[in-house]
Coordinates of C-alpha atoms in Angstrom, one line a residue:
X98 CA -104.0 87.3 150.3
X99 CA -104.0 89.4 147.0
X100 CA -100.3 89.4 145.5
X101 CA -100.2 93.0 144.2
X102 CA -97.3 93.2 141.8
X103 CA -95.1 96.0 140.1
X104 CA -91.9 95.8 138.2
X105 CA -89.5 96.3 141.2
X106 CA -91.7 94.3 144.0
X107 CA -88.5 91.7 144.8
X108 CA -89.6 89.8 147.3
X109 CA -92.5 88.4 145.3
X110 CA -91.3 88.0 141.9
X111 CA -90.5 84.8 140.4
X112 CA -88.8 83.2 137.7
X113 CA -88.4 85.5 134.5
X114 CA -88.9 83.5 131.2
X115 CA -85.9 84.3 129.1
X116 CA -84.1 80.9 128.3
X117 CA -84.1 77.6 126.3
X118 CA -86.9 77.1 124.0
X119 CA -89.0 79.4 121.7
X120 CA -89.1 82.3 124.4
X121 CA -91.4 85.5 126.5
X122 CA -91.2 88.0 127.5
X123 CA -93.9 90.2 128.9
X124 CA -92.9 93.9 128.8
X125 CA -95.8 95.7 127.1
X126 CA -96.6 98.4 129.6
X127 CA -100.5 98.2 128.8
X128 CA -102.3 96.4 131.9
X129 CA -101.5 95.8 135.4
X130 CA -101.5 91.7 135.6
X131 CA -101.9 90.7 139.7
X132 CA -102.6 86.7 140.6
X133 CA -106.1 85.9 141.7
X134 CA -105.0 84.5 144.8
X135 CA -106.2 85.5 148.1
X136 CA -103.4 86.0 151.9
X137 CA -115.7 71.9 124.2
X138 CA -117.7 74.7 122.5
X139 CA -120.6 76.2 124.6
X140 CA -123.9 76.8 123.7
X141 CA -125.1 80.1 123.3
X142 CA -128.1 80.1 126.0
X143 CA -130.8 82.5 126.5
X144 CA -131.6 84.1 129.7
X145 CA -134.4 82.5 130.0
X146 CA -134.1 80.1 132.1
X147 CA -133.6 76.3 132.2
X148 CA -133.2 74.1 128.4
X149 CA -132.6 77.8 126.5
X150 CA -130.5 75.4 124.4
X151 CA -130.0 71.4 123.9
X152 CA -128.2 69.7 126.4
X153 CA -127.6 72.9 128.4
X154 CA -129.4 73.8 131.8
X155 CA -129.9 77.1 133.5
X156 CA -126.7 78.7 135.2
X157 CA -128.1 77.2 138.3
X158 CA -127.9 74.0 137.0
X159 CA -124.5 74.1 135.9
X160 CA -123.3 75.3 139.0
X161 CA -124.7 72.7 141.4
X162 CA -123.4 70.6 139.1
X163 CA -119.8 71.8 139.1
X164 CA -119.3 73.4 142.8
X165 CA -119.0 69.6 144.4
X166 CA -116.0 69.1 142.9
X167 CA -114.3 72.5 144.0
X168 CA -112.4 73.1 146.8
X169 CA -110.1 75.9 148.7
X170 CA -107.3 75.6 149.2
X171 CA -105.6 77.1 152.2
X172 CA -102.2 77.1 152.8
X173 CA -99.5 78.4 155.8
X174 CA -96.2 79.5 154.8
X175 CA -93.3 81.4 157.3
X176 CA -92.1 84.5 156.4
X177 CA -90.6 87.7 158.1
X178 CA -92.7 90.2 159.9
X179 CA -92.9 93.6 158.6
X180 CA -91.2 96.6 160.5
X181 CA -93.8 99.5 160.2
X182 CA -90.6 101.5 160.9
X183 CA -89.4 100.5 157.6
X184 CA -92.5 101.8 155.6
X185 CA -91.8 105.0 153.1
X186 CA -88.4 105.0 153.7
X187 CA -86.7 103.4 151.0
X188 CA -87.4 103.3 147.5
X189 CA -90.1 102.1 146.1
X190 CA -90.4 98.5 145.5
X191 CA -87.6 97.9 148.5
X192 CA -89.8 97.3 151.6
X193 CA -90.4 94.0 150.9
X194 CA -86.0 93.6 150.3
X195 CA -84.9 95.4 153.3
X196 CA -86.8 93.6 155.2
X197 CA -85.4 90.3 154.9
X198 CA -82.4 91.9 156.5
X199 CA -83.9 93.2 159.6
X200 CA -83.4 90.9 161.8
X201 CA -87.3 90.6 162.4
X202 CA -88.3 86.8 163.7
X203 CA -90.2 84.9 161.3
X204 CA -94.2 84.4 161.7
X205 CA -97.2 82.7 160.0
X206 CA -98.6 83.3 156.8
X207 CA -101.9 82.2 155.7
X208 CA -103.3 82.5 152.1
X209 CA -106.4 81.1 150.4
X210 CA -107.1 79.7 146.6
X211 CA -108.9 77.2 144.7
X212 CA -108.7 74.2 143.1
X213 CA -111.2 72.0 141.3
X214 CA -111.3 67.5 141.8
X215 CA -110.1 65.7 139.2
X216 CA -110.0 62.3 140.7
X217 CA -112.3 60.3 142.8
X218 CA -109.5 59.1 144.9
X219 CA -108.4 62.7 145.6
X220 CA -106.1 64.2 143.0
X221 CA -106.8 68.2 142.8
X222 CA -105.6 70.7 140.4
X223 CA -105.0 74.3 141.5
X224 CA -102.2 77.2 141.1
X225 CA -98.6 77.0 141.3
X226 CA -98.5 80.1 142.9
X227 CA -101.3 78.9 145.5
X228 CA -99.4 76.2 147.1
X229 CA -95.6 77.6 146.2
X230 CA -93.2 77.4 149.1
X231 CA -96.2 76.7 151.7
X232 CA -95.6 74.7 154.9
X233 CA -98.6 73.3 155.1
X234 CA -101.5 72.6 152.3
X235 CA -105.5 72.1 153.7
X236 CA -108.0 70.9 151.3
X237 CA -111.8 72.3 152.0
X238 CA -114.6 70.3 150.3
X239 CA -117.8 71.7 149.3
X240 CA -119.3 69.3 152.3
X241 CA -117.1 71.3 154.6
X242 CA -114.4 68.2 155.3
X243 CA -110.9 69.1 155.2
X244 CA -108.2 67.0 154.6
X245 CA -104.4 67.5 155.0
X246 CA -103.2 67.7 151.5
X247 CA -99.6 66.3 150.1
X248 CA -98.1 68.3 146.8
X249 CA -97.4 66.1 143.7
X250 CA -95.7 68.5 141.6
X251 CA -95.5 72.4 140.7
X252 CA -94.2 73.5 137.6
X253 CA -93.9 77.7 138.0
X254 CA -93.3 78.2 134.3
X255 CA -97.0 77.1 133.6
X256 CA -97.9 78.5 136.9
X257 CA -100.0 74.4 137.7
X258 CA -99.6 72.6 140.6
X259 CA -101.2 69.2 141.5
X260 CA -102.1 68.3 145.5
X261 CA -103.5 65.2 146.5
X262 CA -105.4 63.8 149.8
X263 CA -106.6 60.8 151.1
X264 CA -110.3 60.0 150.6
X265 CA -111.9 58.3 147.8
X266 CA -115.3 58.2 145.8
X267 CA -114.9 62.1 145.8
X268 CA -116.8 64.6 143.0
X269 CA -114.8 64.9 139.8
X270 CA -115.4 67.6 137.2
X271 CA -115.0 66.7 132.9
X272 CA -113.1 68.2 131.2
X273 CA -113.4 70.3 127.8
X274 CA -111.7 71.8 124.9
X275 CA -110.9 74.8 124.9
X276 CA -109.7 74.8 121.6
X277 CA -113.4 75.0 120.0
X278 CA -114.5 77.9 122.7
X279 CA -115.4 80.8 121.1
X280 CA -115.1 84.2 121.8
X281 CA -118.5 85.3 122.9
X282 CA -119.4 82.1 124.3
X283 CA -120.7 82.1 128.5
X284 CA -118.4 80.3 130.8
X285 CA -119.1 80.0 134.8
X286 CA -115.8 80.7 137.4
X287 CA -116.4 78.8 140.8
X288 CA -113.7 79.7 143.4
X289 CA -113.3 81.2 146.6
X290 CA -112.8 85.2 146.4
X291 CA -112.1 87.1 149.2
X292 CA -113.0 84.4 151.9
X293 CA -116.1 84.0 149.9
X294 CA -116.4 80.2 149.7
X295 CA -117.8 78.2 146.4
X296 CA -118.9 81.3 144.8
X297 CA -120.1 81.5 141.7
X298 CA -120.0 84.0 138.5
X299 CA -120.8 84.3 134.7
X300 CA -119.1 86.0 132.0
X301 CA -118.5 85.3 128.2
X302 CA -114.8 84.5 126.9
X303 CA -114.0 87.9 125.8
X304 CA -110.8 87.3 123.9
X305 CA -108.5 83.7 123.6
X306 CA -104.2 84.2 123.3
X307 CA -103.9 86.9 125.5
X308 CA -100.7 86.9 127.0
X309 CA -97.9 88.8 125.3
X310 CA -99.7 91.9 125.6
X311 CA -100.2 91.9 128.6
X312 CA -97.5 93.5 131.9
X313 CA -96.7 89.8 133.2
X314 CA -95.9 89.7 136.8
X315 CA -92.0 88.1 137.1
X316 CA -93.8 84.4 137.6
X317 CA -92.1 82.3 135.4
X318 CA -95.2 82.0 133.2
X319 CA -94.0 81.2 129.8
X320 CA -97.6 80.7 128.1
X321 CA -99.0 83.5 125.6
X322 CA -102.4 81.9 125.4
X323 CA -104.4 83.4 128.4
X324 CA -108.3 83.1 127.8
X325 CA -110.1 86.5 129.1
X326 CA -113.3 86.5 130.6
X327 CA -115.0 88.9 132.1
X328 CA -116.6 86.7 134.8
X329 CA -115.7 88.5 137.9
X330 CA -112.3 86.9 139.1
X331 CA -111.2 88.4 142.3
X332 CA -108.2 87.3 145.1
X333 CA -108.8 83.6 146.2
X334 CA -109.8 82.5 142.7
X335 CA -106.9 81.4 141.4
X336 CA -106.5 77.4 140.8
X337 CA -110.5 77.4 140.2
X338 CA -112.1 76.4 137.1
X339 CA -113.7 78.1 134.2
X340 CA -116.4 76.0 132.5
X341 CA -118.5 75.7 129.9
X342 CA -122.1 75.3 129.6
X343 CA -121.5 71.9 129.8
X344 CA -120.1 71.9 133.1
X345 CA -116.8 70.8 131.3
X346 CA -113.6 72.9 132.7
X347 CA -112.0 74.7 129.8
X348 CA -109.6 76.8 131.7
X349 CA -107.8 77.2 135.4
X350 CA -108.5 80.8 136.7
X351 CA -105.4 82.5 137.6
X352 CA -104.9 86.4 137.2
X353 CA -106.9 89.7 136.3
X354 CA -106.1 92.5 135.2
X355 CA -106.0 95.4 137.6
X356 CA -104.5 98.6 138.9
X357 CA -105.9 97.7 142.5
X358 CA -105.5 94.0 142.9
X359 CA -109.0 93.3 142.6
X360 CA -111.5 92.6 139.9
X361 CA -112.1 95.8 137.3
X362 CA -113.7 93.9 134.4
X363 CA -111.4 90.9 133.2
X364 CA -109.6 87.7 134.4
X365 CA -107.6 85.3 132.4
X366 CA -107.8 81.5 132.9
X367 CA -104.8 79.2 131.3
X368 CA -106.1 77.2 129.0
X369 CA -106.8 73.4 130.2
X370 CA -105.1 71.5 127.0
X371 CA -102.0 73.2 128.7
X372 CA -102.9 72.2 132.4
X373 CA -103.6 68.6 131.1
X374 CA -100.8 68.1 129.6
X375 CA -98.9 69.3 132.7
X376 CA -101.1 67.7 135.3
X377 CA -100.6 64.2 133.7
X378 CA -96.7 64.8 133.9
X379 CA -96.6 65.7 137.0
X380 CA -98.6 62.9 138.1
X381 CA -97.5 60.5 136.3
X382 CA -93.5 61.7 136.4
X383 CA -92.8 64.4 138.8
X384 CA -92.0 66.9 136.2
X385 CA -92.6 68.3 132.8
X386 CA -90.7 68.0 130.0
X387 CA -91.7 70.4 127.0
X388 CA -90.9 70.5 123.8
X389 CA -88.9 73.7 122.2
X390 CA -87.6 74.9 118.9
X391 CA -85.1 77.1 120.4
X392 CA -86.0 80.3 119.0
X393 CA -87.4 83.5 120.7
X394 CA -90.4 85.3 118.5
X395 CA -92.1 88.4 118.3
X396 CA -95.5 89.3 116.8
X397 CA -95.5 90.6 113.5
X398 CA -95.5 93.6 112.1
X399 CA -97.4 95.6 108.8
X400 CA -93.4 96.0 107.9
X401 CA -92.4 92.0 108.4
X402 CA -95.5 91.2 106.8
X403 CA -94.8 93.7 103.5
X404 CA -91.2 92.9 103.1
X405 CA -92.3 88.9 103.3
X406 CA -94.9 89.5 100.5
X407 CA -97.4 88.3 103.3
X408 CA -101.2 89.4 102.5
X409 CA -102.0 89.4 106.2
X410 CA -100.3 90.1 109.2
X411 CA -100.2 86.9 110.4
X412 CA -97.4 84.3 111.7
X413 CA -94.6 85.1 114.4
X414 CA -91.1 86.1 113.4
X415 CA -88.1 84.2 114.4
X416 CA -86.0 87.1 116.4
X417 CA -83.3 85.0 117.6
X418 CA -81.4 81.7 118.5
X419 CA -81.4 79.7 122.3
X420 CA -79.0 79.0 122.9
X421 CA -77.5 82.0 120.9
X422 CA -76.6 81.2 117.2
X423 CA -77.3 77.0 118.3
X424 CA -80.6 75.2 118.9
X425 CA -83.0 73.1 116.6
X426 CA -84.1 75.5 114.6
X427 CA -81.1 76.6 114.2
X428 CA -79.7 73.4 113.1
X429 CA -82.4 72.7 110.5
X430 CA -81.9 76.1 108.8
X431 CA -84.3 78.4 109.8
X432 CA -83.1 82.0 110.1
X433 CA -83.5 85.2 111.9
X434 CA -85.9 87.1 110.5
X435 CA -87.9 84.4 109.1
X436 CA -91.4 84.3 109.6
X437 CA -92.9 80.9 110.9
X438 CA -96.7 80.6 109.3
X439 CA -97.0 76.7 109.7
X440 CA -95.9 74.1 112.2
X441 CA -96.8 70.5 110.8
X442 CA -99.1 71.7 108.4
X443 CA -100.9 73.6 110.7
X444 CA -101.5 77.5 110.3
X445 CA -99.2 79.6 113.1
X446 CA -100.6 83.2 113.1
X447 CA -99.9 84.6 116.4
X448 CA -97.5 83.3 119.2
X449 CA -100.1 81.7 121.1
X450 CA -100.9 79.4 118.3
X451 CA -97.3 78.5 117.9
X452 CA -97.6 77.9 121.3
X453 CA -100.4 75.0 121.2
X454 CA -98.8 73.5 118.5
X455 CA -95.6 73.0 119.6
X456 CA -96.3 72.2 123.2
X457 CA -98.8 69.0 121.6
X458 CA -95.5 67.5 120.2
X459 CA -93.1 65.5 122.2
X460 CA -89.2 65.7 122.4
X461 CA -87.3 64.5 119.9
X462 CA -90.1 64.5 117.4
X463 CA -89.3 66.2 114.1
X464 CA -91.8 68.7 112.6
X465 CA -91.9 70.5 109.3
X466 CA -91.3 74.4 109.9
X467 CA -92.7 76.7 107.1
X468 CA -91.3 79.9 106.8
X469 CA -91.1 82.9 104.6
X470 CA -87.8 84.2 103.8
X471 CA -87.8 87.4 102.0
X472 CA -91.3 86.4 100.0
X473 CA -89.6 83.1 99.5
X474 CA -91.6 79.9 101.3
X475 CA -89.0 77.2 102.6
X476 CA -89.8 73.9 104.9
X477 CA -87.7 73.2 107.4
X478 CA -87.3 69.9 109.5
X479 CA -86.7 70.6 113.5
X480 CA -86.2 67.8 115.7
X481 CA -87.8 69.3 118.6
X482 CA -85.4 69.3 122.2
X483 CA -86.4 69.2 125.8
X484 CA -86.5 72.9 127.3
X485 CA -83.5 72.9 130.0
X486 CA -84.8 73.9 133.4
X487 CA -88.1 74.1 134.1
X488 CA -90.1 74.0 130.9
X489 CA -91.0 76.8 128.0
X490 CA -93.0 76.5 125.0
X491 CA -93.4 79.4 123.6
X492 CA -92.9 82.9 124.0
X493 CA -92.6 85.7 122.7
X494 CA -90.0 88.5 122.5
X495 CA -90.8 92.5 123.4
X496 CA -92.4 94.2 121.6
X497 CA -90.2 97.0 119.7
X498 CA -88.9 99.5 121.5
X499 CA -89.3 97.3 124.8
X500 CA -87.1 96.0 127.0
X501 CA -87.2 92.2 128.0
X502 CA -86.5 91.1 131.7
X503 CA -82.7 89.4 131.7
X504 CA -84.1 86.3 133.8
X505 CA -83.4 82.9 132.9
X506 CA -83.7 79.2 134.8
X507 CA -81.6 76.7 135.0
X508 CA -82.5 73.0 136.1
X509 CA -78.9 72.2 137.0
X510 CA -78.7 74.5 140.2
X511 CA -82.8 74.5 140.8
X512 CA -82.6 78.9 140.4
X513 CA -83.9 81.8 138.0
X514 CA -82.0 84.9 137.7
X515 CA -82.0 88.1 136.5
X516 CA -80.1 91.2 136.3
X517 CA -80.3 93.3 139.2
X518 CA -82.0 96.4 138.8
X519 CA -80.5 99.7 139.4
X520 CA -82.7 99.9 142.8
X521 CA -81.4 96.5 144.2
X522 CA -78.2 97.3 143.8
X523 CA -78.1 100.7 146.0
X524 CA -79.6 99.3 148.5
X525 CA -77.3 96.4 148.2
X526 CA -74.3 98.9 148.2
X527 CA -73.0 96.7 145.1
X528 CA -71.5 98.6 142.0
X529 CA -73.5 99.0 138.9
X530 CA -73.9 95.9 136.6
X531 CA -72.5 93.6 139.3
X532 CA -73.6 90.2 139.8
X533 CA -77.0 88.2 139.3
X534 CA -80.1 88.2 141.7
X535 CA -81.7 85.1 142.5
X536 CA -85.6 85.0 141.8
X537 CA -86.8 82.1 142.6
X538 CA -85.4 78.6 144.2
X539 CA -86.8 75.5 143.0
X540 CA -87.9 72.7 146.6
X541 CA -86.1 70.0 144.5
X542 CA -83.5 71.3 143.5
X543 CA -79.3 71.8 144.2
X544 CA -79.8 75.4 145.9
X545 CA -83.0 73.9 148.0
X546 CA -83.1 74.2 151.6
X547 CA -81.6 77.9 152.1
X548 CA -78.4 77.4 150.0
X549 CA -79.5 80.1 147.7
X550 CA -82.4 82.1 148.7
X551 CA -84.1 84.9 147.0
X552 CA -82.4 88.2 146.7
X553 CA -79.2 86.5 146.7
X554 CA -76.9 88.5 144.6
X555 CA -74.2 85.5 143.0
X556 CA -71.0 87.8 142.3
X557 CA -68.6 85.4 140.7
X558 CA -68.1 81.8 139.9
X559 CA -65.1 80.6 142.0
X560 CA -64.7 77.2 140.7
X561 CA -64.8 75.6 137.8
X562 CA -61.3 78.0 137.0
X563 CA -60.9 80.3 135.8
X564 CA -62.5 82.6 138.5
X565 CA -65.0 85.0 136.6
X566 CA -67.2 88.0 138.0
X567 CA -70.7 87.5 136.6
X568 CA -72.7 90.6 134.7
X569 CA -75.7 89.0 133.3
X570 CA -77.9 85.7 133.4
X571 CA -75.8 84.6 130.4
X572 CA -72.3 84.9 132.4
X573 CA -73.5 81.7 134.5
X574 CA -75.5 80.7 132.0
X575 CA -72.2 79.9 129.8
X576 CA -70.6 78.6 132.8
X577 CA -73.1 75.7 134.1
X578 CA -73.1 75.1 130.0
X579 CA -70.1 73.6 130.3
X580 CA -70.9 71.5 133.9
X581 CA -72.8 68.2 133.7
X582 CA -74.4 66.6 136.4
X583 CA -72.6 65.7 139.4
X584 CA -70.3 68.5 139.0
X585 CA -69.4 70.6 141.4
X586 CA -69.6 74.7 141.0
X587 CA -68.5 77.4 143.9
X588 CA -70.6 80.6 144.1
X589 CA -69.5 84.1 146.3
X590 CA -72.6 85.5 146.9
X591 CA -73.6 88.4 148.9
X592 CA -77.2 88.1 150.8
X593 CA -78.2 91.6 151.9
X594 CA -76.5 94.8 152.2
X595 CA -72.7 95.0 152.0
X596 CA -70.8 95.2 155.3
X597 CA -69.6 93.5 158.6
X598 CA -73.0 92.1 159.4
X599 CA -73.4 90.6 155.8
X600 CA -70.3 89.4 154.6
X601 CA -70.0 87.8 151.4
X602 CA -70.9 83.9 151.6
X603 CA -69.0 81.2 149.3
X604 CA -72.5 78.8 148.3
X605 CA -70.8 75.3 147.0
X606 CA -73.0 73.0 144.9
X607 CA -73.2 69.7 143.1
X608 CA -74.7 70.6 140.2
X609 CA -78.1 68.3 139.2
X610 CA -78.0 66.7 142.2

């Protein structure tokens, strides 16, 4: 199934990414961004044929190389059925909200992706979003076997997930670097579009760091380092790979750009140094655990760059402090309004490379910061922290003149939230700027199990005393600041619209538990 997205489409939105760590948010209002999910450097070959350059087939080649070792992934989830009675009349975006509280029994869901093998004894590597809140996982082999399949780990922030069955001496694929791709160079997506299995097309990368640019869906991506291609990516592609001309994977397909949902010219791919790195963790521990500066960034400007006696506009400026006025950056010296142009020596001249290098350190490793104050150059030693709640790297702030989703996650009740928007609320029947909406609910943790659920509106914070109304993701933000784990933490909430039927609910949770 094609997840269409739009800035008020509740039911399907996920975390937001503003929280611990050097921070994103998405809210340039130039392309439509919709998941391709369905309900080392390449050689420049000729298109000639076969051996057009060394150690490089024909496209043919490279693809009965590589499809073995893709599957699909197809997944069952229960969700509500949808009233047609409800259709066009409510406000746009609401459907999807008012019809959690119809009172409609709940049904079947299917929905198709990809994935690609990356161990013979059945490890596979696909979407977060493919397998998110599924009942059931089913792994389809090239051969047409399919296997139950158990999920490792998800992270939604990098949007990776890792599934695994039971088989051995399976198909594996290599994998690449995407760091030395080159714009320009061909790459190959295999996936399964539109109930198309182990289909194959070509493309060239057509831009690397794409990301802050672009009109994020509410996902909980906190990466700024998309590679484009304009190998047609359509629904049911997401979790497949992107390769080289190598037959190495150098990225894991996961969105395109559209207005319709389907494939008008570009896809993006995360890059697979990222997906590693995450795929490893989750294997290895269950989780991820990033690395952050605590800063948010923004791209800069002809302005930043003049005032800083920069020749270029290059670097990212440092836009403010998470937590506010605290963090590691903070604590080594670096200001607001600094502009970072070197991480451990290396050049940083766009988010996305602030990203990479950043995310290749590990926690509580110490890195010399360059930055220029004013047309001053200082250093700056940052001991680098874990990102609370599920990880961020990097990320950058909006653009000028553009708002930032409120959202934020937190690890110690398993929940994102964000500030409700205007809509929400009147359909809600809540006042304006009261309480925080729920966007997503993490399968491991406090609020699992239908505790919270999305849409939930929290409205105050009962206990710890003293009882407080919450206005923003920062209200409970401060609070669960102050909790550690094993504490406990009462929540009123109100799930669906005000009245008898839906009376407010008081949610009690241990808090890391």
């Amino acid at each position: 199934m094609a997840a269409r997205f739009s800035r008020f489409r509740f039911a399907t939105a996920g975390a937001g990414c503003f929280a611990v760590g050097v921070l994103f948010a998405s809210a340039a209002d130039l392309t439509q961004f919709s998941w391709a999910q369905e309900p080392s450097r390449g050689v420049q070959p000729s298109l000639r044929g076969p051996g057009a350059a060394e150690g490089v087939g024909s496209f043919a080649d490279i693809a009965e190389r590589v499809t073995p070792a893709v599957v699909a992934v197809r997944t069952t989830r229960t969700v509500r059925a949808t009233p047609n009675r409800s259709r066009g009349r409510s406000p746009q975006g609401m459907e999807d909200l008012l019809e959690q509280f119809n009172g409609q029994p709940p049904r079947p869901q299917s929905g198709e992706g990809s994935g690609f093998i990356t161990s013979t004894d059945g490890y596979i590597v696909t979407n977060n979003h493919v397998v998110a809140d599924a009942d059931q996982v089913n792994i389809v082999l090239s051969d047409g076997r399919t296997f139950r399949a158990k999920v490792v780990g998800t992270d939604s922030t990098t949007d990776v997930a890792v599934v695994k069955i039971d088989t051995r001496n399976l198909p594996t694929l290599p994998i690449g670097d995407d760091e030395t791709t080159r714009i320009g160079d061909w790459v190959l997506a295999i996936g399964n579009p539109l109930g198309l299995d182990f289909t194959v097309t070509a493309g060239i990368i057509s831009a690397k760091g794409r990301g802050s640019e672009l009109q994020l869906p509410s996902s909980g991506f906190s990466i700024s380092d998309f590679i484009q291609t304009d190998a047609a990516i359509n629904p049911g592609n997401s979790g497949g790979p992107l390769v080289n001309l190598r037959g190495e994977v150098i990225g894991l397909n996961s969105a395109i750009a559209s207005a319709t949902g389907f494939y008008s010219g570009y896809g993006f791919a995360i890059p697979i140094t990222l997906v590693k790195s995450v795929t490893d963790a989750l294997i290895k521990d269950g989780r991820v655990r990033f690395p952050v500066m605590g800063v948010q960034v923004s791209a800069v400007t002809a302005e930043d760059a003049g005032i800083n006696g920069l020749t270029r506009v290059a670097g990212v400026k440092v836009a403010a402090f998470n937590p506010a006025d605290a963090g590691p950056a903070k604590a080594a010296g670096v200001e607001v309004g600094d502009v970072i142009i070197s991480v451990g020596g290396k050049k940083v001249d766009r988010v996305s490379s602030l990203q990479r290098l950043v995310r290749t350190r590990k926690v509580g490793e110490t890195v010399p910061v360059e930055v220029v104050r004013y047309g001053s150059r200082k250093t700056f030693n940052v001991k680098l922290d874990e990102a609370e709640g599920t990880a961020r790297v990097a990320a950058a702030a909006a653009p000028p003149g553009v708002a930032a989703p409120l959202a934020t996650a937190n690890s110690k009740l398993g929940i994102s939230v964000e500030t409700p928007p205007a809509e929400m609320l009147g359909v809600l029947a809540l006042p304006a700027g009261r309480g925080v909406r729920v966007t997503g609910v993490s399968q491991t943790g406090p609020a699992r199990e239908g505790r919270l659920q999305q849409n939930d509106v929290i409205l105050e914070v009962i206990f710890p005393t003293p009882r407080r109304s919450l206005r923003s993701p920062a209200d409970l933000q401060n609070v669960l600041g102050t909790l550690k784990d094993g504490d406990y933490i009462s929540l009123l909430v109100q799930r669906g619209p005000v009245g008898p039927a839906n009376p407010s609910l008081v949610m009690n949770l241990r808090v890391g538990s």
